[in-house]
Amino acid sequence: MQYKRPLFHIVKRKDPPWYASAGIRLLAVLCALLVCAAVTIILTKEDPMSVFSTVVQGAVGTKRRIWTLLQNSAILLCISLAVTPAFRMQFWNVGGEGQVLMGALATAGCMLKLGNKVPAPVLYPVLFLASMMAGAVWAFVPALFKALWKTNETLSTLMLNYIATQLVAYYVVLWENPKGSGTVGVIHSDTNAGWLPVLLGQKYLANILIVLAVLVFLTIYLNTTKHGYELSVVGESERTAKYLGINVTKVILRTASLSGALCGLAGLLMVAGTDHTITTSLAGGRGFTAVMVSWMSHFDPIMMVITCLFIVFLERGSGEIATVLQLNTSFSDTLTGIILFFLIGCEFFIHYRIVRSGKAENKEVSHV
Amino acid sequence: MIQQKPTIKLRGITKSFGGKKANDDIWLDVYRGEILALLGENGSGKTTLMNILAGIYFPDAGTIYLNDEEIVIRSPKDAFSYGIGMIHQHFKLVEVFSAAENIVLGAEGKLDMKEAKQHISEICKMYGFRIDLDQKIYDMSVSEKQTVEILKVLYRGADILILDEPTAVLTPQETDKLFNILRSMRDAGKAIVIITHKMHEVEVLSDRVAILRKGKFVGDMLTKNTNAQEMASLLMGRPVELNIQHSDPVDPKPRLEVRGLTVIGEDGVTKLDDVSFIANSGEILGIAGISGCGQKELLEAIAGLQPVQSGTITYLEDSGTKEELVGKDPFDIANMGITLSFVPEDRLGMGLVGNMDLSDNMMLRSYRKGKSAFVNRKDPRRLAERVVTDLSVDTPGLAVPVRTLSGGNIQKVLVGREISTAPTVLLTAYAVRGLDINSSYTIYDLINKQKERGVAVIYVGEDLDVLIELSDRILVLCGGKVSGIVEGRGALKRDIGLLMTKLGGGAPDAV
């Protein structure tokens, strides 16, 4: 029996320097844009350059759009940062959605019940505390189950998303305003009680600054504190953690709660910072997008900033094509999909290379 | 009975992993009717080379000839079609299947179990295998599992057999049996390649030895024309001494007293049954036994990792104070002021974190020190630097994940960290498993130095030659019980081997 030599095979590369991996990613984006252009021409007969310029216009075309881009990125970044400590511990928290909703629900509840009744210096700390507690509880429960009975946290965090959505739905009906509208309406539109302040005339600035603070805190927490070190050890190997006498249960509960608390904070930013109301679709899938962001950034907070900006840029830009060029939104989703496909796919080429199968020249063997 | 023409010729085989050349232009000949020992240090590329022959890896460059005809091996299936079969270090068997079912698994053509069994029985008779074909794998000893693996390869008609460190898991008696089988296969005209780094195995078993060093082929020669000293020198590329020093214990005092220790595992199986002994300071207590006889549980119980059913583990200080260790976790033990170091069997899964770099791994034991919420990375980095220089760890830097180092260097990092705390008790489990000769001797040296410092060393080992040379006393475990404690000096391998299988002549429960 004789087999043919394969044309090429795959070889793992040495960890490439940063500029090489950046170059590969850039190349991937360029390839993606080429494919996008081709798809655009074939499907819509539009000029791809005008489509691209519409994307850029839509994302950063005006000052207001830039602020919106930053605000949306900040919220996505906040949730991405929030799920990261859990991920570093290999606790697959896909319950960001539910934890955000719980934080939002707590915020809305406190605003409704305490707004205009207690002074602002009391109200704001209560809002922050309540939202973070609510998010933390939503992550603490699956963590407790995992620590005690080794239940699968992916399932339990996911299930809690549905419970959170239903809870919000219940309270939306309860807090309906005006009656019969089916919505909560803008909370305290007259006094703005519990609203995050407008800084330097920019209503999104407070949100962005808070997320930047979270970014700094989490970078320090993960990389330089004993807690951050412990959670990495637990994530890498529970056996090692036990060998060192680390209380694994405690670390799991603590880290998951932190993760949930920061998701809850994201809920606060949405309710008190931008929307000033609550709906069941408040999180809008960002709890799941955050999972992807965290993974794509290799759990590195700084990389997450870039990834979030990029994803929101695509989202906003492709949304614009849908309206301006009167294509339906599925088309913009297609383009976003193509770009993400190339970006994630290029990871393969960062770690492996393809080699043409060579042949050694035939020398005679020399024995020692 | 050596044929003049090689059946397999490897020419210019090259294979890189992430920029590191595991095999660099290797030329190797394999002859029928001959046992070839492939000798090399860890990371010298022995297993990679054989994996290429067995179709697991595809070479970056080079050609393979079978009986002078060029062949291409793209997969293990291709390899089988050329009659090449490999028995890997880690067995790949289905636990709930019987021996016969595992053997026929994956073979092509119509399956007739009766006929297949008969065929297997014939193979067994031919080479002297003894096995119950209907026994389930989960009921089998390691040596029986290995037999199934070998039969599987033979059943598929392989006549070029590659065995990757087959004796690592066997007792001396089992090793002898395996060697006899390999000899009878050689005499039947098969080509046998055994990967090993044990010099005495090369000497007693092989007809020819080929030596690899750092991915390069150093040379091959007839075993009868060489000796251990010469092979070791070729292996290292420089002359080496092969002696373990053995000094008499200085002023030994009882340090650790274990009484009636019984451990029942999570599965309800008794792992340790009424184990009692005393470990003295300044002494190496060797622990011998077939793997899985309670060695792991014993060390983990002492280190506070294993729940104990009954019995006591008492730490005796020089001042006469006694501290009970049962019921304490590693953190408690450290807080009691007892520096107990433990080099576990599972280096990357327990002793170290593979994805963390060297200094972060140094920190594992000490990061809790101080009240600050932040970790101190300066001291661990200094410690890492010191360990790297003192133990000559071969690493591109301190910031590389420790898993990327070779086995010997990983162990040096672990042992280096564990002894850096100036322990009074040092527990080591298979400290040189998978290590090459050079690293092994470094580790023996380190352990001996600890002993001279007055540390009570408990050394769980598998190589009886080394246990006898290194230990002051040897405790033999068999099925979780102590089957004997013998003086290390002048102990006979045969006697210990018998104790390991509890054929110790009437004193199975002796302490």
Coordinates of C-alpha atoms in Angstrom, one line a residue, chain B:
Chain B
M1 CA 20.4 -13.0 14.6
I2 CA 20.9 -9.6 13.1
Q3 CA 19.9 -8.9 9.5
Q4 CA 22.2 -6.8 7.5
K5 CA 19.5 -4.8 5.8
P6 CA 17.4 -2.4 7.8
T7 CA 13.7 -2.8 7.6
I8 CA 13.0 0.8 8.4
K9 CA 15.2 3.7 7.5
L10 CA 14.5 7.2 8.7
R11 CA 16.4 9.9 6.8
G12 CA 16.7 13.5 7.7
I13 CA 13.6 13.5 9.9
T14 CA 13.0 17.0 11.2
K15 CA 10.0 18.2 13.3
S16 CA 9.6 21.5 15.1
F17 CA 7.1 22.6 17.7
G18 CA 6.7 26.3 18.0
G19 CA 10.2 27.2 16.9
K20 CA 11.8 24.4 18.9
K21 CA 13.3 21.6 16.9
A22 CA 12.3 18.4 18.6
N23 CA 13.9 16.4 15.8
D24 CA 16.7 17.8 13.8
D25 CA 17.8 15.8 10.7
I26 CA 17.6 12.4 12.3
W27 CA 18.9 9.3 10.6
L28 CA 18.0 6.0 12.2
D29 CA 17.9 2.3 11.1
V30 CA 15.7 -0.4 12.5
Y31 CA 16.5 -4.0 11.9
R32 CA 14.3 -7.1 12.1
G33 CA 15.2 -9.7 14.7
E34 CA 16.7 -7.0 16.9
I35 CA 15.7 -5.0 19.9
L36 CA 16.7 -1.4 19.5
A37 CA 16.9 0.8 22.6
L38 CA 16.2 4.5 21.8
L39 CA 18.1 6.2 24.6
G40 CA 17.9 9.9 25.3
E41 CA 17.3 12.5 27.9
N42 CA 13.9 14.1 28.3
G43 CA 13.2 16.4 25.5
S44 CA 15.8 14.8 23.3
G45 CA 13.0 13.9 20.8
K46 CA 12.7 10.1 21.3
T47 CA 9.0 10.0 21.6
T48 CA 8.5 12.6 18.9
L49 CA 10.6 10.5 16.5
M50 CA 8.6 7.4 17.3
N51 CA 5.3 9.2 17.1
I52 CA 6.3 10.2 13.5
L53 CA 6.9 6.6 12.7
A54 CA 3.6 5.7 14.3
G55 CA 1.7 8.3 12.3
I56 CA 0.8 10.6 15.2
Y57 CA 2.9 13.5 13.9
F58 CA 3.9 14.3 10.3
P59 CA 7.5 15.3 9.9
D60 CA 8.4 18.8 8.6
A61 CA 11.1 17.2 6.5
G62 CA 12.6 13.9 5.9
T63 CA 11.8 10.5 4.3
I64 CA 10.9 7.1 5.7
Y65 CA 11.8 3.9 3.9
L66 CA 10.3 0.5 4.5
N67 CA 12.4 -2.2 3.0
D68 CA 14.1 0.4 0.8
E69 CA 10.8 1.7 -0.5
E70 CA 9.8 5.3 0.3
I71 CA 6.6 5.4 2.4
V72 CA 4.4 8.2 3.6
I73 CA 2.7 7.8 7.0
R74 CA -0.1 10.3 7.5
S75 CA -2.0 8.6 10.4
P76 CA -1.8 5.7 12.8
K77 CA -4.0 3.8 10.3
D78 CA -1.3 4.2 7.6
A79 CA 1.3 3.1 10.1
F80 CA -0.6 -0.1 10.8
S81 CA -0.9 -0.9 7.1
Y82 CA 2.9 -0.9 7.0
G83 CA 3.0 -3.2 10.1
I84 CA 4.1 -0.5 12.5
G85 CA 2.5 -0.4 15.9
M86 CA 3.2 1.7 19.0
I87 CA 2.4 1.1 22.6
H88 CA 2.1 4.5 24.3
Q89 CA 3.0 5.4 27.8
H90 CA -0.5 6.2 28.6
F91 CA -2.8 3.4 27.7
K92 CA -5.7 3.9 25.4
L93 CA -8.2 1.3 26.5
V94 CA -11.9 1.2 27.0
E95 CA -12.3 0.4 30.7
V96 CA -15.7 -1.3 30.6
F97 CA -14.7 -3.6 27.7
S98 CA -13.0 -7.0 28.1
A99 CA -9.5 -7.6 27.0
A100 CA -10.6 -9.4 23.9
E101 CA -13.1 -6.6 23.0
N102 CA -10.3 -4.0 23.4
I103 CA -8.0 -6.0 21.2
V104 CA -10.3 -6.3 18.3
L105 CA -11.5 -2.8 18.6
G106 CA -10.7 -0.8 15.4
A107 CA -9.6 -3.8 13.4
E108 CA -11.0 -3.8 9.9
G109 CA -13.2 -6.5 8.3
K110 CA -16.0 -8.6 9.7
L111 CA -15.9 -9.4 13.3
D112 CA -16.1 -13.0 14.5
M113 CA -15.4 -12.9 18.2
K114 CA -14.8 -16.6 18.5
E115 CA -12.3 -16.6 15.7
A116 CA -10.7 -13.5 17.0
K117 CA -10.3 -14.9 20.4
Q118 CA -8.7 -18.0 19.0
H119 CA -6.3 -15.9 17.0
I120 CA -5.4 -13.9 20.1
S121 CA -4.8 -17.1 22.1
E122 CA -2.4 -18.3 19.5
I123 CA -0.5 -15.0 19.7
C124 CA -0.4 -15.4 23.5
K125 CA 0.9 -18.9 23.3
M126 CA 3.5 -18.0 20.7
Y127 CA 5.1 -15.3 22.8
G128 CA 4.3 -16.4 26.3
F129 CA 1.6 -13.8 27.3
R130 CA -0.7 -14.8 30.1
I131 CA -4.0 -13.1 30.2
D132 CA -7.7 -13.8 30.7
L133 CA -9.3 -12.5 27.6
D134 CA -12.8 -12.1 29.2
Q135 CA -11.5 -10.0 32.0
K136 CA -12.7 -6.3 32.0
I137 CA -10.0 -3.7 31.8
Y138 CA -11.1 -2.0 35.0
D139 CA -10.3 -5.2 36.9
M140 CA -6.7 -5.3 35.5
S141 CA -3.4 -4.4 36.9
V142 CA -1.2 -1.9 35.0
S143 CA 0.9 -4.7 33.7
E144 CA -2.1 -6.6 32.4
K145 CA -3.4 -3.5 30.7
Q146 CA 0.0 -3.2 29.0
T147 CA -0.3 -6.7 27.9
V148 CA -3.6 -5.9 26.3
E149 CA -2.0 -2.9 24.5
I150 CA 0.8 -5.1 23.1
L151 CA -1.7 -7.8 22.0
K152 CA -3.8 -5.2 20.3
V153 CA -0.8 -4.1 18.2
L154 CA 0.2 -7.7 17.5
Y155 CA -3.4 -8.7 16.6
R156 CA -3.4 -6.0 13.9
G157 CA -0.4 -7.7 12.4
A158 CA 2.3 -5.3 13.4
D159 CA 5.8 -6.6 13.1
I160 CA 7.6 -3.4 14.0
L161 CA 6.7 -2.7 17.6
I162 CA 7.5 0.5 19.4
L163 CA 7.2 0.7 23.2
D164 CA 7.4 4.1 24.9
E165 CA 9.0 3.6 28.4
P166 CA 7.1 0.4 29.0
T167 CA 8.7 -0.3 32.4
A168 CA 7.9 3.0 34.1
V169 CA 4.8 1.4 35.6
L170 CA 6.0 -2.1 36.3
T171 CA 7.4 -4.0 39.3
P172 CA 10.8 -5.7 38.8
Q173 CA 9.1 -9.0 38.4
E174 CA 6.7 -7.7 35.8
T175 CA 9.6 -6.0 34.0
D176 CA 11.5 -9.3 33.8
K177 CA 8.4 -11.0 32.3
L178 CA 7.9 -8.2 29.7
F179 CA 11.6 -8.5 28.7
N180 CA 11.2 -12.2 28.2
I181 CA 8.2 -11.6 25.9
L182 CA 10.1 -9.0 24.0
R183 CA 13.0 -11.3 23.5
S184 CA 10.7 -14.0 22.2
M185 CA 9.2 -11.6 19.8
R186 CA 12.6 -10.6 18.6
D187 CA 13.5 -14.2 18.1
A188 CA 10.4 -14.6 16.0
G189 CA 11.9 -11.9 13.6
K190 CA 10.0 -8.8 14.7
A191 CA 11.7 -5.5 15.0
I192 CA 11.3 -4.0 18.5
V193 CA 12.1 -0.4 19.5
I194 CA 12.0 0.5 23.1
I195 CA 12.2 4.1 24.3
T196 CA 13.9 4.4 27.6
H197 CA 16.2 6.4 29.7
K198 CA 17.1 3.7 32.1
M199 CA 20.7 2.6 31.4
H200 CA 20.4 -0.9 33.0
E201 CA 17.4 -1.7 30.8
V202 CA 19.4 -0.9 27.7
E203 CA 22.2 -3.2 29.0
V204 CA 20.1 -6.2 29.8
L205 CA 17.6 -6.1 27.0
S206 CA 18.7 -4.4 23.8
D207 CA 20.9 -5.6 21.0
R208 CA 21.6 -2.2 19.6
V209 CA 21.3 1.2 21.2
A210 CA 20.7 4.5 19.4
I211 CA 21.3 7.7 21.3
L212 CA 19.6 11.1 20.7
R213 CA 20.7 14.3 22.3
K214 CA 18.7 17.6 22.0
G215 CA 16.8 16.4 19.0
K216 CA 19.9 15.2 17.2
F217 CA 21.1 11.7 16.4
V218 CA 24.3 11.1 18.3
G219 CA 25.0 7.6 17.1
D220 CA 24.1 4.0 17.4
M221 CA 26.2 0.9 18.4
L222 CA 25.8 -2.7 19.4
T223 CA 25.0 -2.8 23.1
K224 CA 27.6 -5.5 23.8
N225 CA 30.3 -3.1 22.6
T226 CA 29.5 -0.3 25.0
N227 CA 28.8 0.3 28.7
A228 CA 26.7 2.5 30.9
Q229 CA 29.5 5.0 31.4
E230 CA 30.1 5.5 27.7
M231 CA 26.4 5.7 26.9
A232 CA 25.8 8.3 29.7
S233 CA 28.7 10.4 28.3
L234 CA 27.3 10.3 24.8
L235 CA 23.8 11.1 26.2
M236 CA 25.0 14.2 27.9
G237 CA 27.8 15.1 25.5
R238 CA 30.3 15.1 28.3
P239 CA 31.7 12.6 30.8
V240 CA 29.5 11.9 33.8
E241 CA 29.6 10.1 37.2
L242 CA 26.8 7.7 38.0
N243 CA 26.9 7.4 41.7
I244 CA 24.5 8.5 44.4
Q245 CA 26.2 9.5 47.6
H246 CA 25.0 7.9 50.7
S247 CA 26.2 9.3 54.1
D248 CA 25.2 7.9 57.4
P249 CA 22.4 9.8 59.2
V250 CA 23.8 12.2 61.8
D251 CA 22.0 12.2 65.1
P252 CA 18.6 11.0 63.9
K253 CA 15.7 11.9 66.2
P254 CA 12.0 10.9 65.7
R255 CA 10.4 13.7 63.8
L256 CA 7.1 12.3 62.5
E257 CA 5.2 9.5 64.1
V258 CA 2.4 7.8 62.2
R259 CA 0.2 5.4 64.2
G260 CA -2.6 3.2 62.9
L261 CA -3.3 5.5 60.0
T262 CA -6.4 4.4 58.0
V263 CA -7.7 6.2 54.9
I264 CA -10.8 5.3 53.0
G265 CA -11.0 6.9 49.5
E266 CA -14.0 8.7 48.1
D267 CA -15.0 5.5 46.3
G268 CA -15.2 3.7 49.6
V269 CA -12.0 1.6 49.0
T270 CA -9.6 1.4 51.8
K271 CA -6.4 3.1 50.6
L272 CA -4.4 2.9 53.8
D273 CA -4.9 0.2 56.4
D274 CA -3.5 0.7 59.9
V275 CA -0.1 2.1 58.8
S276 CA 2.4 2.9 61.5
F277 CA 6.0 4.1 61.3
I278 CA 8.4 6.8 62.5
A279 CA 10.3 9.1 60.2
N280 CA 13.5 10.4 61.8
S281 CA 15.3 13.7 61.2
G282 CA 18.4 13.5 59.1
E283 CA 17.3 10.4 57.5
I284 CA 15.7 9.3 54.2
L285 CA 12.8 7.0 54.6
G286 CA 12.1 5.3 51.2
I287 CA 8.6 4.1 50.4
A288 CA 8.4 1.3 47.9
G289 CA 5.4 -0.3 46.5
I290 CA 3.5 -1.1 43.3
S291 CA 1.9 2.1 42.1
G292 CA -1.5 2.7 43.7
C293 CA -0.8 0.9 46.9
G294 CA -1.4 3.9 49.1
Q295 CA 1.8 5.9 48.6
K296 CA -0.1 8.9 47.3
E297 CA -2.7 8.8 50.1
L298 CA 0.0 8.4 52.8
L299 CA 1.8 11.6 51.7
E300 CA -1.3 13.6 51.2
A301 CA -2.6 12.5 54.6
I302 CA 0.6 13.8 56.2
A303 CA 0.4 17.1 54.2
G304 CA -3.2 17.6 55.3
L305 CA -4.8 17.0 51.9
Q306 CA -6.4 13.7 52.6
P307 CA -9.2 13.1 55.1
V308 CA -8.2 10.4 57.6
Q309 CA -10.6 7.8 59.0
S310 CA -8.5 6.9 62.1
G311 CA -5.0 7.0 63.4
T312 CA -2.6 9.8 64.3
I313 CA 0.1 11.7 62.6
T314 CA 2.3 13.4 65.3
Y315 CA 4.9 16.0 64.6
L316 CA 7.7 15.8 67.3
E317 CA 9.8 18.9 67.9
D318 CA 13.3 18.7 69.2
S319 CA 12.1 20.4 72.4
G320 CA 9.8 17.4 72.9
T321 CA 6.5 19.3 72.1
K322 CA 4.1 17.2 70.1
E323 CA 1.6 18.5 67.5
E324 CA -1.2 16.5 66.0
L325 CA -1.5 16.9 62.2
V326 CA -4.6 14.9 61.6
G327 CA -7.6 17.2 60.8
K328 CA -5.4 20.1 59.8
D329 CA -5.2 21.5 56.3
P330 CA -2.0 22.8 54.7
F331 CA -2.7 26.3 55.8
D332 CA -3.3 25.3 59.4
I333 CA -0.1 23.3 59.4
A334 CA 1.9 26.2 58.2
N335 CA 0.3 28.5 60.8
M336 CA 1.4 26.1 63.5
G337 CA 5.0 26.9 62.5
I338 CA 5.7 23.6 61.0
T339 CA 7.5 23.9 57.7
L340 CA 6.4 20.8 55.8
S341 CA 7.4 20.6 52.2
F342 CA 5.6 18.4 49.7
V343 CA 6.7 17.6 46.2
P344 CA 3.6 15.9 44.8
E345 CA 3.5 13.3 42.1
D346 CA 1.3 15.5 39.9
R347 CA 3.7 18.4 39.3
L348 CA 1.7 20.6 37.0
G349 CA -1.7 19.6 38.3
M350 CA -0.9 20.1 41.9
G351 CA 2.5 21.4 42.8
L352 CA 2.6 24.1 40.2
V353 CA 0.3 26.0 37.9
G354 CA 1.3 25.3 34.4
N355 CA 0.1 28.5 32.8
M356 CA 1.8 30.7 35.3
D357 CA 5.3 31.9 34.9
L358 CA 8.3 31.0 37.1
S359 CA 8.0 33.8 39.7
D360 CA 4.3 33.4 40.0
N361 CA 4.8 29.7 40.8
M362 CA 7.4 30.6 43.4
M363 CA 4.8 32.7 45.0
L364 CA 2.3 29.9 45.5
R365 CA 3.5 29.0 48.9
S366 CA 4.4 32.4 50.2
Y367 CA 1.9 34.9 48.7
R368 CA -0.2 35.0 51.8
K369 CA 2.6 36.5 53.9
G370 CA 1.9 39.9 55.3
K371 CA -1.3 41.9 55.8
S372 CA -1.3 43.8 52.6
A373 CA -4.0 43.1 50.0
F374 CA -1.4 43.2 47.3
V375 CA 1.0 40.4 46.4
N376 CA 4.7 41.0 46.7
R377 CA 6.2 39.9 43.4
K378 CA 9.7 41.1 44.1
D379 CA 10.8 38.4 46.5
P380 CA 9.4 35.5 44.4
R381 CA 11.2 36.9 41.4
R382 CA 14.4 36.9 43.4
L383 CA 13.7 33.4 44.6
A384 CA 13.0 32.3 41.0
E385 CA 16.3 33.8 39.9
R386 CA 18.1 32.0 42.6
V387 CA 16.5 28.6 41.9
V388 CA 17.2 29.0 38.2
T389 CA 20.9 29.7 38.9
D390 CA 21.4 27.3 41.7
L391 CA 19.7 24.3 40.1
S392 CA 20.7 25.3 36.6
V393 CA 17.1 25.4 35.3
D394 CA 17.1 25.6 31.5
T395 CA 14.6 28.3 30.7
P396 CA 14.4 31.2 28.3
G397 CA 13.5 33.5 31.2
L398 CA 11.5 34.0 34.3
A399 CA 8.4 35.1 32.5
V400 CA 7.6 32.0 30.6
P401 CA 4.7 29.6 31.6
V402 CA 6.3 26.8 33.6
R403 CA 4.5 24.2 31.5
T404 CA 6.6 25.0 28.5
L405 CA 9.7 23.8 30.3
S406 CA 10.9 20.2 30.0
G407 CA 9.9 17.7 32.7
G408 CA 13.3 17.9 34.5
N409 CA 13.3 21.7 34.6
I410 CA 9.7 21.7 35.9
Q411 CA 10.7 19.4 38.7
K412 CA 13.7 21.6 39.5
V413 CA 11.4 24.6 39.9
L414 CA 9.1 22.7 42.1
V415 CA 11.8 21.1 44.3
G416 CA 13.6 24.4 44.4
R417 CA 10.6 26.2 45.8
E418 CA 9.8 23.5 48.3
I419 CA 13.2 23.4 49.8
S420 CA 13.5 27.2 49.8
T421 CA 11.3 27.3 52.9
A422 CA 13.9 25.4 54.9
P423 CA 11.6 22.6 55.8
T424 CA 11.9 20.1 58.7
V425 CA 9.9 17.5 56.8
L426 CA 10.2 16.9 53.1
L427 CA 7.7 14.6 51.3
T428 CA 8.5 13.6 47.8
A429 CA 6.4 11.5 45.5
Y430 CA 8.1 10.0 42.4
A431 CA 10.5 12.9 42.4
V432 CA 12.4 11.7 39.4
R433 CA 9.6 10.1 37.4
G434 CA 10.1 11.0 33.7
L435 CA 13.3 12.8 34.5
D436 CA 16.5 12.2 32.6
I437 CA 19.7 11.0 34.1
N438 CA 21.2 14.4 34.6
S439 CA 18.1 16.0 36.3
S440 CA 17.6 12.8 38.4
Y441 CA 21.0 13.1 39.9
T442 CA 20.5 16.8 40.6
I443 CA 17.4 15.9 42.5
Y444 CA 19.1 13.0 44.4
D445 CA 21.8 15.5 45.4
L446 CA 19.2 18.0 46.6
I447 CA 17.5 15.4 48.6
N448 CA 20.7 14.2 50.2
K449 CA 21.6 17.8 51.1
Q450 CA 18.3 18.2 52.8
K451 CA 19.0 15.0 54.8
E452 CA 22.4 16.4 55.8
R453 CA 20.6 19.5 57.0
G454 CA 18.6 17.3 59.4
V455 CA 15.4 17.2 57.4
A456 CA 13.2 14.1 57.8
V457 CA 12.8 13.0 54.2
I458 CA 10.1 10.7 53.0
Y459 CA 10.9 9.5 49.5
V460 CA 8.3 7.6 47.5
G461 CA 10.1 6.0 44.6
E462 CA 9.6 3.4 41.9
D463 CA 13.2 2.6 40.8
L464 CA 14.3 0.0 43.4
D465 CA 18.0 0.4 42.6
V466 CA 17.7 4.1 43.4
L467 CA 15.6 3.5 46.5
I468 CA 18.2 1.1 47.9
E469 CA 21.1 3.5 47.1
L470 CA 19.4 6.5 48.5
S471 CA 17.3 5.4 51.5
D472 CA 18.4 4.8 55.0
R473 CA 15.3 2.7 55.6
I474 CA 12.7 1.4 53.2
L475 CA 9.1 1.0 54.0
V476 CA 7.2 -1.3 51.7
L477 CA 3.5 -0.8 51.1
C478 CA 1.3 -3.4 49.6
G479 CA -2.4 -2.9 49.1
G480 CA -2.4 -0.1 51.7
K481 CA -0.7 -2.1 54.4
V482 CA 2.9 -1.9 55.5
S483 CA 4.4 -5.3 54.4
G484 CA 7.8 -4.6 55.8
I485 CA 10.4 -2.0 56.8
V486 CA 14.0 -2.9 55.8
E487 CA 17.4 -1.2 56.2
G488 CA 18.3 0.6 53.0
R489 CA 22.0 -0.5 53.0
G490 CA 22.5 -3.9 51.5
A491 CA 18.8 -4.5 50.9
L492 CA 18.1 -6.9 48.1
K493 CA 15.9 -5.8 45.2
R494 CA 14.4 -9.3 45.1
D495 CA 13.3 -9.2 48.7
I496 CA 11.7 -5.8 48.3
G497 CA 10.0 -7.0 45.1
L498 CA 8.5 -9.9 47.1
L499 CA 7.3 -7.6 49.8
M500 CA 5.7 -5.4 47.2
T501 CA 3.6 -8.3 46.0
K502 CA 3.0 -9.4 49.6
L503 CA 4.8 -12.7 49.0
G504 CA 7.0 -11.6 51.9
G505 CA 6.8 -15.0 53.6
G506 CA 4.3 -15.0 56.4
A507 CA 4.6 -11.4 57.8
P508 CA 2.1 -9.5 55.6
D509 CA 0.9 -7.3 58.4
A510 CA 4.2 -6.7 60.1
V511 CA 5.1 -3.2 61.1

